[in-house]
Amino acid sequence: MRRVLTAAAALALPLSLAGAPAVAASHSISETAAVTSTQAAHKVNSPTSLVTQGPDDVCNYTDSRPSLLLGSSGSAVQQAQCYLNQAIGSGLDEDGDFGRLTQSATMDFQRCAHIVVDGRIGAQTWSFLSFWANAPGAPFC
């Protein structure tokens, strides 16, 4: 019976001569790549491979993250106000109305975080707010 020397086996011989442990390979490189990609796809789709989000969120008004600006209202504004209170100790009423005080606190936070200061809460500000509000040691500014 004739055996074909695979690339992995060919590499194992010089490694074993150099003092490194040799690894026996029974698959060709293409077979190994196919098995590895299938295992990776299975791992990504399995429930046990889900990445956890860390500790419980300190503010629980909503998971929604719409763009907010002066005049906005609702549970997303309450979430932002709560985050502002946690992140920088702004002392806002969590009333769900994005008024001048919320706009001012947003701009204070944006300055502190060294991000675009526009008084609006968009994707970047949401990202920083949720991270800072939930970080140990808050408030920061």
mmCIF file of N, CA, C and O in Angstrom, residues 26-64:
data_model
loop_
_atom_site.group_PDB
_atom_site.id
_atom_site.type_symbol
_atom_site.label_atom_id
_atom_site.label_comp_id
_atom_site.label_asym_id
_atom_site.label_seq_id
_atom_site.Cartn_x
_atom_site.Cartn_y
_atom_site.Cartn_z
ATOM 1 N N SER A 26 -3.485 12.896 9.301
ATOM 2 C CA SER A 26 -4.161 11.883 8.495
ATOM 3 C C SER A 26 -5.034 12.521 7.424
ATOM 4 O O SER A 26 -5.681 11.823 6.687
ATOM 5 N N HIS A 27 -5.102 13.853 7.376
ATOM 6 C CA HIS A 27 -5.919 14.549 6.390
ATOM 7 C C HIS A 27 -5.013 15.396 5.516
ATOM 8 O O HIS A 27 -3.975 15.866 5.942
ATOM 9 N N SER A 28 -5.434 15.608 4.302
ATOM 10 C CA SER A 28 -4.710 16.542 3.451
ATOM 11 C C SER A 28 -5.047 17.950 3.919
ATOM 12 O O SER A 28 -5.979 18.174 4.679
ATOM 13 N N ILE A 29 -4.293 18.923 3.459
ATOM 14 C CA ILE A 29 -4.531 20.305 3.855
ATOM 15 C C ILE A 29 -5.926 20.757 3.460
ATOM 16 O O ILE A 29 -6.625 21.395 4.239
ATOM 17 N N SER A 30 -6.391 20.403 2.267
ATOM 18 C CA SER A 30 -7.722 20.833 1.839
ATOM 19 C C SER A 30 -8.804 20.186 2.689
ATOM 20 O O SER A 30 -9.798 20.812 3.012
ATOM 21 N N GLU A 31 -8.611 18.890 3.081
ATOM 22 C CA GLU A 31 -9.582 18.246 3.949
ATOM 23 C C GLU A 31 -9.611 18.914 5.314
ATOM 24 O O GLU A 31 -10.657 19.145 5.890
ATOM 25 N N THR A 32 -8.421 19.245 5.842
ATOM 26 C CA THR A 32 -8.326 19.886 7.154
ATOM 27 C C THR A 32 -8.978 21.255 7.122
ATOM 28 O O THR A 32 -9.706 21.628 8.036
ATOM 29 N N ALA A 33 -8.766 22.017 6.058
ATOM 30 C CA ALA A 33 -9.368 23.344 5.941
ATOM 31 C C ALA A 33 -10.891 23.235 5.881
ATOM 32 O O ALA A 33 -11.599 24.025 6.501
ATOM 33 N N ALA A 34 -11.397 22.235 5.171
ATOM 34 C CA ALA A 34 -12.842 22.057 5.066
ATOM 35 C C ALA A 34 -13.439 21.691 6.421
ATOM 36 O O ALA A 34 -14.478 22.214 6.816
ATOM 37 N N VAL A 35 -12.766 20.796 7.159
ATOM 38 C CA VAL A 35 -13.248 20.398 8.479
ATOM 39 C C VAL A 35 -13.218 21.600 9.418
ATOM 40 O O VAL A 35 -14.162 21.866 10.145
ATOM 41 N N THR A 36 -12.113 22.362 9.388
ATOM 42 C CA THR A 36 -11.974 23.526 10.270
ATOM 43 C C THR A 36 -13.036 24.566 9.983
ATOM 44 O O THR A 36 -13.641 25.107 10.900
ATOM 45 N N SER A 37 -13.312 24.864 8.702
ATOM 46 C CA SER A 37 -14.321 25.870 8.384
ATOM 47 C C SER A 37 -15.716 25.396 8.782
ATOM 48 O O SER A 37 -16.538 26.171 9.235
ATOM 49 N N THR A 38 -15.978 24.093 8.655
ATOM 50 C CA THR A 38 -17.273 23.555 9.067
ATOM 51 C C THR A 38 -17.420 23.653 10.584
ATOM 52 O O THR A 38 -18.462 24.049 11.096
ATOM 53 N N GLN A 39 -16.352 23.330 11.317
ATOM 54 C CA GLN A 39 -16.395 23.429 12.780
ATOM 55 C C GLN A 39 -16.579 24.878 13.207
ATOM 56 O O GLN A 39 -17.328 25.165 14.133
ATOM 57 N N ALA A 40 -15.911 25.796 12.534
ATOM 58 C CA ALA A 40 -16.039 27.224 12.879
ATOM 59 C C ALA A 40 -17.464 27.702 12.638
ATOM 60 O O ALA A 40 -18.028 28.421 13.453
ATOM 61 N N ALA A 41 -18.062 27.287 11.522
ATOM 62 C CA ALA A 41 -19.437 27.695 11.230
ATOM 63 C C ALA A 41 -20.386 27.128 12.265
ATOM 64 O O ALA A 41 -21.287 27.801 12.740
ATOM 65 N N HIS A 42 -20.163 25.876 12.665
ATOM 66 C CA HIS A 42 -21.019 25.271 13.685
ATOM 67 C C HIS A 42 -20.859 25.997 15.015
ATOM 68 O O HIS A 42 -21.823 26.264 15.709
ATOM 69 N N LYS A 43 -19.616 26.347 15.361
ATOM 70 C CA LYS A 43 -19.364 27.017 16.634
ATOM 71 C C LYS A 43 -20.033 28.387 16.678
ATOM 72 O O LYS A 43 -20.609 28.768 17.678
ATOM 73 N N VAL A 44 -19.981 29.127 15.580
ATOM 74 C CA VAL A 44 -20.594 30.453 15.535
ATOM 75 C C VAL A 44 -22.098 30.349 15.707
ATOM 76 O O VAL A 44 -22.710 31.175 16.367
ATOM 77 N N ASN A 45 -22.702 29.311 15.131
ATOM 78 C CA ASN A 45 -24.151 29.180 15.168
ATOM 79 C C ASN A 45 -24.674 28.447 16.395
ATOM 80 O O ASN A 45 -25.864 28.363 16.594
ATOM 81 N N SER A 46 -23.784 27.916 17.243
ATOM 82 C CA SER A 46 -24.270 27.190 18.407
ATOM 83 C C SER A 46 -24.598 28.145 19.542
ATOM 84 O O SER A 46 -23.943 29.170 19.709
ATOM 85 N N PRO A 47 -25.623 27.843 20.337
ATOM 86 C CA PRO A 47 -26.033 28.737 21.413
ATOM 87 C C PRO A 47 -24.970 28.913 22.483
ATOM 88 O O PRO A 47 -24.916 29.923 23.152
ATOM 89 N N THR A 48 -24.083 27.932 22.639
ATOM 90 C CA THR A 48 -23.062 28.049 23.676
ATOM 91 C C THR A 48 -21.942 29.000 23.283
ATOM 92 O O THR A 48 -21.140 29.370 24.121
ATOM 93 N N SER A 49 -21.884 29.433 22.030
ATOM 94 C CA SER A 49 -20.812 30.325 21.603
ATOM 95 C C SER A 49 -21.230 31.792 21.623
ATOM 96 O O SER A 49 -20.492 32.643 21.184
ATOM 97 N N LEU A 50 -22.426 32.088 22.134
ATOM 98 C CA LEU A 50 -22.880 33.472 22.173
ATOM 99 C C LEU A 50 -22.005 34.283 23.108
ATOM 100 O O LEU A 50 -21.643 33.840 24.188
ATOM 101 N N VAL A 51 -21.661 35.488 22.690
ATOM 102 C CA VAL A 51 -20.858 36.375 23.508
ATOM 103 C C VAL A 51 -21.771 37.065 24.502
ATOM 104 O O VAL A 51 -22.807 37.604 24.142
ATOM 105 N N THR A 52 -21.391 37.057 25.753
ATOM 106 C CA THR A 52 -22.211 37.725 26.748
ATOM 107 C C THR A 52 -21.966 39.220 26.686
ATOM 108 O O THR A 52 -20.911 39.670 26.277
ATOM 109 N N GLN A 53 -22.942 39.995 27.117
ATOM 110 C CA GLN A 53 -22.873 41.443 27.045
ATOM 111 C C GLN A 53 -22.271 42.053 28.303
ATOM 112 O O GLN A 53 -22.231 43.244 28.441
ATOM 113 N N GLY A 54 -21.818 41.266 29.229
ATOM 114 C CA GLY A 54 -21.245 41.807 30.446
ATOM 115 C C GLY A 54 -22.296 41.914 31.531
ATOM 116 O O GLY A 54 -23.313 41.223 31.506
ATOM 117 N N PRO A 55 -22.053 42.796 32.495
ATOM 118 C CA PRO A 55 -22.997 42.896 33.613
ATOM 119 C C PRO A 55 -24.350 43.429 33.154
ATOM 120 O O PRO A 55 -24.481 43.986 32.076
ATOM 121 N N ASP A 56 -25.328 43.270 34.005
ATOM 122 C CA ASP A 56 -26.654 43.808 33.699
ATOM 123 C C ASP A 56 -26.559 45.304 33.462
ATOM 124 O O ASP A 56 -25.792 46.007 34.114
ATOM 125 N N ASP A 57 -27.363 45.788 32.540
ATOM 126 C CA ASP A 57 -27.387 47.212 32.217
ATOM 127 C C ASP A 57 -27.925 47.988 33.413
ATOM 128 O O ASP A 57 -28.910 47.595 34.025
ATOM 129 N N VAL A 58 -27.278 49.123 33.751
ATOM 130 C CA VAL A 58 -27.718 49.924 34.890
ATOM 131 C C VAL A 58 -29.026 50.648 34.616
ATOM 132 O O VAL A 58 -29.713 51.057 35.549
ATOM 133 N N CYS A 59 -29.371 50.835 33.366
ATOM 134 C CA CYS A 59 -30.608 51.516 32.977
ATOM 135 C C CYS A 59 -31.453 50.555 32.152
ATOM 136 O O CYS A 59 -30.951 49.955 31.209
ATOM 137 N N ASN A 60 -32.707 50.420 32.489
ATOM 138 C CA ASN A 60 -33.547 49.414 31.833
ATOM 139 C C ASN A 60 -34.848 49.968 31.286
ATOM 140 O O ASN A 60 -35.896 49.349 31.414
ATOM 141 N N TYR A 61 -34.802 51.122 30.650
ATOM 142 C CA TYR A 61 -36.022 51.683 30.064
ATOM 143 C C TYR A 61 -36.337 51.047 28.715
ATOM 144 O O TYR A 61 -37.488 50.805 28.394
ATOM 145 N N THR A 62 -35.292 50.790 27.899
ATOM 146 C CA THR A 62 -35.489 50.218 26.566
ATOM 147 C C THR A 62 -34.158 49.734 26.008
ATOM 148 O O THR A 62 -33.088 50.162 26.463
ATOM 149 N N ASP A 63 -34.234 48.864 24.991
ATOM 150 C CA ASP A 63 -33.048 48.443 24.253
ATOM 151 C C ASP A 63 -32.919 49.237 22.962
ATOM 152 O O ASP A 63 -31.943 49.098 22.239
ATOM 153 N N SER A 64 -33.885 50.064 22.656
ATOM 154 C CA SER A 64 -33.912 50.855 21.431
ATOM 155 C C SER A 64 -32.859 51.965 21.498
ATOM 156 O O SER A 64 -32.678 52.590 22.536
#
